[in-house]
XYZ file of C-alpha atoms in Angstrom:
347
model
C 16.066 -76.186 -75.864
C 12.430 -76.392 -74.872
C 13.268 -75.224 -71.194
C 15.394 -72.302 -72.477
C 12.392 -71.211 -74.834
C 10.098 -71.213 -71.742
C 12.336 -68.940 -69.550
C 12.611 -66.431 -72.313
C 9.223 -64.562 -71.497
C 10.096 -64.409 -67.777
C 13.563 -62.993 -68.364
C 12.181 -60.440 -70.762
C 9.609 -59.179 -68.233
C 12.105 -58.955 -65.502
C 14.333 -56.849 -67.801
C 11.687 -54.475 -68.734
C 10.667 -53.906 -65.055
C 14.451 -53.270 -64.301
C 14.628 -50.757 -67.053
C 11.485 -48.826 -65.819
C 13.020 -48.663 -62.317
C 16.204 -47.287 -63.560
C 14.467 -44.765 -65.742
C 11.619 -43.676 -63.340
C 12.733 -44.497 -59.888
C 14.066 -40.913 -59.063
C 11.464 -38.895 -60.935
C 8.389 -36.989 -59.500
C 6.188 -39.401 -61.561
C 4.605 -42.564 -60.705
C 7.103 -45.220 -59.387
C 6.292 -48.605 -60.828
C 7.452 -50.255 -57.821
C 5.296 -47.841 -55.573
C 2.393 -48.642 -57.971
C 2.826 -52.331 -57.469
C 2.772 -51.526 -53.697
C -0.210 -49.337 -54.118
C 1.467 -45.885 -53.240
C 0.868 -42.605 -54.863
C 3.500 -40.595 -56.872
C 5.855 -38.332 -55.226
C 5.321 -34.675 -55.674
C 6.900 -31.410 -54.410
C 4.660 -29.448 -52.201
C 4.097 -25.689 -53.813
C 4.117 -22.650 -51.686
C 0.389 -21.708 -51.221
C 1.047 -18.680 -48.895
C -0.982 -15.649 -50.201
C -3.078 -17.542 -52.652
C -6.829 -17.367 -52.428
C -8.338 -20.466 -51.007
C -10.091 -21.789 -54.179
C -6.913 -21.531 -56.158
C -4.861 -23.344 -53.671
C -7.337 -25.976 -53.132
C -7.438 -26.774 -56.885
C -3.749 -26.776 -57.059
C -3.466 -29.100 -54.252
C -6.068 -31.484 -55.769
C -4.378 -31.524 -59.200
C -1.212 -32.804 -57.520
C -3.390 -35.496 -56.043
C -3.175 -34.055 -52.454
C -6.244 -33.838 -50.142
C -6.673 -30.324 -48.732
C -7.929 -29.712 -45.170
C -8.469 -26.206 -44.088
C -8.823 -24.297 -40.779
C -9.209 -20.516 -40.024
C -7.039 -18.202 -37.925
C -7.086 -14.393 -37.528
C -4.371 -12.335 -39.234
C -3.146 -8.877 -38.792
C -2.050 -8.565 -42.273
C -3.439 -11.200 -44.752
C -6.641 -10.530 -46.552
C -9.625 -12.624 -45.487
C -9.755 -15.915 -47.575
C -5.947 -16.038 -48.221
C -3.549 -18.876 -47.302
C -1.365 -17.907 -44.218
C 0.012 -21.401 -43.549
C 0.370 -25.073 -44.606
C 1.701 -28.380 -43.516
C 3.699 -30.026 -45.115
C 5.656 -26.790 -45.774
C 6.585 -25.626 -49.379
C 9.299 -27.387 -50.847
C 8.787 -30.918 -48.974
C 7.979 -34.038 -50.652
C 4.509 -35.626 -50.440
C 2.528 -38.518 -52.205
C -0.563 -38.091 -54.175
C -3.320 -38.872 -51.710
C -1.680 -37.512 -48.748
C -3.466 -34.739 -46.710
C -2.320 -31.247 -46.622
C -3.411 -28.659 -44.201
C -4.221 -25.192 -45.425
C -4.568 -22.276 -42.849
C -6.799 -19.533 -44.203
C -6.961 -15.994 -42.955
C -10.291 -14.774 -41.452
C -9.056 -11.322 -41.302
C -8.411 -9.104 -38.458
C -10.030 -10.000 -35.203
C -12.179 -7.191 -33.597
C -13.543 -7.222 -30.096
C -16.047 -4.947 -28.535
C -14.316 -3.185 -25.685
C -16.005 -4.109 -22.404
C -16.835 -1.685 -19.644
C -13.746 -1.977 -17.532
C -14.034 0.957 -14.869
C -14.718 -0.198 -11.437
C -13.623 -3.963 -12.176
C -10.602 -5.950 -11.150
C -7.826 -5.710 -13.701
C -7.375 -9.367 -13.910
C -11.028 -9.938 -14.834
C -10.741 -7.325 -17.656
C -7.293 -8.424 -19.061
C -8.681 -12.145 -19.118
C -11.771 -10.971 -21.110
C -9.368 -9.020 -23.676
C -6.769 -11.683 -23.690
C -8.888 -14.297 -25.048
C -9.133 -12.655 -28.527
C -5.515 -11.534 -28.087
C -6.009 -7.675 -27.856
C -2.912 -6.187 -26.506
C -3.374 -4.173 -23.167
C -1.204 -1.338 -21.754
C -1.618 -1.112 -18.042
C -0.629 2.068 -16.218
C -0.706 2.129 -12.329
C -1.935 5.273 -10.632
C -2.463 6.081 -7.120
C -6.076 6.705 -5.758
C -7.044 7.792 -2.148
C -10.515 6.266 -2.624
C -10.249 3.204 -4.982
C -8.834 -0.030 -3.924
C -5.635 -1.528 -5.274
C -6.169 -3.525 -8.526
C -9.299 -1.643 -9.802
C -9.609 -0.036 -13.100
C -10.161 3.667 -12.823
C -10.030 4.624 -16.514
C -10.029 3.111 -19.936
C -9.346 3.938 -23.612
C -11.231 3.250 -25.961
C -14.751 3.653 -24.387
C -17.016 0.802 -23.846
C -18.714 -1.123 -26.829
C -16.016 0.380 -29.311
C -14.688 -2.363 -31.687
C -10.997 -2.986 -31.097
C -8.916 -4.739 -33.610
C -6.326 -7.379 -32.527
C -3.594 -5.049 -33.778
C -5.216 -2.088 -31.783
C -4.234 -0.864 -28.356
C -6.116 -0.790 -25.177
C -5.111 1.362 -22.342
C -6.232 0.792 -18.770
C -5.416 2.861 -15.813
C -5.381 0.795 -12.707
C -5.482 1.949 -8.973
C -2.378 1.184 -6.897
C -4.268 2.409 -3.905
C -3.461 5.589 -1.848
C -0.094 6.892 -2.023
C 2.366 6.093 0.767
C 3.049 8.883 3.082
C 5.763 9.525 5.832
C 5.012 9.287 9.461
C 5.239 12.925 10.844
C 7.508 13.983 13.627
C 5.491 13.542 16.870
C 8.404 13.904 19.427
C 7.484 16.237 22.311
C 3.828 16.481 21.281
C 1.176 15.826 23.774
C -1.134 12.961 22.871
C -3.895 15.181 21.676
C -1.252 17.064 19.372
C -0.018 13.835 18.156
C -3.307 12.549 17.220
C -4.172 15.750 15.439
C -0.994 15.628 13.482
C -1.480 12.004 12.531
C -5.130 12.789 11.198
C -3.924 15.408 9.003
C -1.257 13.017 7.515
C -3.927 10.410 6.649
C -2.887 8.058 9.379
C -4.554 6.431 12.415
C -3.979 7.051 16.238
C -2.538 3.566 17.321
C -1.911 2.142 20.761
C -0.037 4.110 23.609
C 2.661 2.808 25.835
C 3.979 4.672 28.911
C 7.669 4.646 29.536
C 10.010 6.653 32.145
C 12.178 9.144 30.529
C 13.841 11.974 32.473
C 14.772 13.898 29.293
C 11.064 14.245 28.220
C 8.196 16.011 29.928
C 5.701 13.805 31.370
C 2.796 13.430 28.841
C 4.919 14.061 25.877
C 5.563 11.614 23.095
C 8.968 10.037 23.193
C 8.822 8.137 19.963
C 6.494 6.447 17.335
C 6.200 3.095 15.537
C 6.543 3.099 12.600
C 9.404 5.780 13.230
C 9.207 9.342 11.907
C 9.849 9.502 8.068
C 8.716 5.909 7.368
C 6.562 5.642 4.321
C 3.344 3.825 4.995
C -0.059 3.276 3.404
C -2.980 5.559 4.315
C -4.845 4.731 7.395
C -1.793 2.895 8.816
C -2.129 3.025 12.747
C 0.956 4.664 14.268
C 1.802 3.371 17.993
C 3.216 6.115 20.391
C 5.361 5.786 23.484
C 4.460 8.585 25.870
C 6.792 9.806 28.793
C 5.998 9.392 32.282
C 8.683 11.809 33.063
C 11.434 10.757 35.476
C 11.097 7.651 37.420
C 9.679 7.861 40.726
C 11.989 8.540 43.812
C 11.448 8.669 47.544
C 10.374 12.123 48.730
C 12.956 13.525 51.187
C 12.126 14.208 54.862
C 11.778 17.934 55.473
C 9.609 18.188 58.573
C 11.171 19.919 61.581
C 13.278 22.076 59.461
C 12.926 25.657 58.362
C 10.789 26.653 55.313
C 13.860 27.731 53.236
C 16.143 24.859 53.602
C 13.294 22.368 53.300
C 12.249 24.136 50.039
C 15.911 23.937 48.803
C 16.136 20.188 49.571
C 12.770 19.455 47.822
C 13.673 21.459 44.698
C 17.130 19.742 44.425
C 15.305 16.457 44.199
C 13.390 17.790 41.189
C 9.951 18.420 43.031
C 7.983 21.598 42.980
C 7.096 23.095 46.340
C 3.811 24.570 47.492
C 3.672 26.018 50.963
C 0.685 25.984 53.271
C 0.616 27.968 56.555
C -0.297 26.794 60.118
C -1.029 29.493 62.783
C 1.050 29.546 65.942
C 1.228 32.009 68.721
C 3.601 34.749 68.734
C 6.973 33.613 70.066
C 6.368 30.018 69.526
C 9.672 28.234 68.436
C 7.847 26.598 65.563
C 7.363 29.762 63.709
C 8.917 29.176 60.263
C 9.415 25.525 60.938
C 7.934 22.766 58.659
C 5.168 20.874 60.633
C 4.175 18.452 58.019
C 4.535 17.442 54.261
C 2.406 15.771 51.464
C 3.326 13.281 50.373
C 5.091 12.115 53.431
C 8.833 11.206 53.480
C 9.780 8.082 51.674
C 6.674 8.102 49.369
C 7.850 7.084 45.657
C 6.991 10.267 43.795
C 8.050 11.584 40.342
C 10.330 14.703 39.908
C 8.299 17.417 38.559
C 5.345 16.841 40.818
C 4.178 19.100 43.750
C 5.187 18.406 47.354
C 3.275 20.529 49.858
C 4.909 21.552 53.080
C 3.011 22.911 56.104
C 4.904 25.871 57.866
C 4.216 27.408 61.268
C 3.194 31.189 60.943
C 2.125 33.848 63.454
C -1.345 35.585 63.030
C -0.878 39.047 61.616
C -0.946 42.044 64.080
C -4.434 43.629 64.774
C -4.927 46.991 63.610
C -6.070 49.676 66.074
C -9.820 50.754 65.871
C -10.569 54.382 64.744
C -13.966 56.014 65.776
C -15.108 59.130 64.215
C -17.637 61.292 66.065
C -19.607 64.276 64.591
C -20.585 66.929 67.237
C -23.585 69.163 67.022
C -23.677 72.284 64.635
C -22.225 75.498 66.021
C -24.218 78.837 65.979
C -22.181 79.847 62.913
C -23.537 76.770 60.954
C -20.384 74.799 60.975
C -19.901 71.490 62.483
C -16.988 69.819 64.138
C -15.678 66.372 63.644
C -13.583 64.741 66.253
C -11.511 61.577 65.582
C -10.817 59.451 68.613
C -8.300 56.610 68.520
C -9.110 53.855 70.766
C -6.420 51.680 72.036
C -6.435 48.195 73.340
C -5.515 48.025 76.935
C -2.495 46.011 77.659
C -2.304 43.884 80.585
C 1.016 43.322 82.258
C 1.936 40.229 83.883
C 1.302 40.476 87.673
C -0.494 43.953 87.138
């Protein structure tokens, strides 16, 4: 009996603790077992969004939570109000736990930098740090390099809100332009037309082409119509005319057939005379040619032939004599035609 009486206080204490656990174990109040383990009571985290910081801080502290604050810009929330929290509203926490409260510092405002003449990457990096949205518009420009800002809105030093809009016009460099048609032009004409188009005169390559006159442009690279940036060099292929062929042999032939042979081969013909005596069998014959037969020569070039010719006939001399004045006061003029005596063979 003595042992039973000694156990009664212990059993009673256990029953009391068990009843307390059953009654309080699932409430938001202090759990006796947690209290025994040194843990705080369980609370439901309120929604602090929109509350002024002092009110939110006081409410959190009343629940036994430990507020920790940080600031962030907001486009909509007034300065000093709560815009975020962790743990989120509705979650469970214990008294003594920390809670992070994010406080609005209001709308961010940035001083607009001077952007014109600067690289777009540099300007957007400067505006991107505070989070200002930037609208970039590319425009062609004949004088400003690609990627350089040519216009801005708003002007420098204007305060821009984070919700504001910044517009920057950025050079994309000169507009592309088509390569003009240069076919058939002389080198000088092609250079002039390229200059008018804003392009540069490039290297020249010679090529044989019987269909294109010597000295005229056959083709260009880039080809006609290709769009290229300003100051792009354009290379030209210029015709030498037809490929060289051997000059035909026309000496010791008459002028007319010799000329026909040379023209049939595509050459131009120039005739030079060589005097021979009358009756010489070489009259009308080709005595020589330049270039000589067999020389490689391009059709369209001039071949000179030397043809035998007799000297022109000599004209008879005419002598005019004025006689003395007659008694009547008139004068008499007598024309005497002198002839060159002819010597006959054997006479």
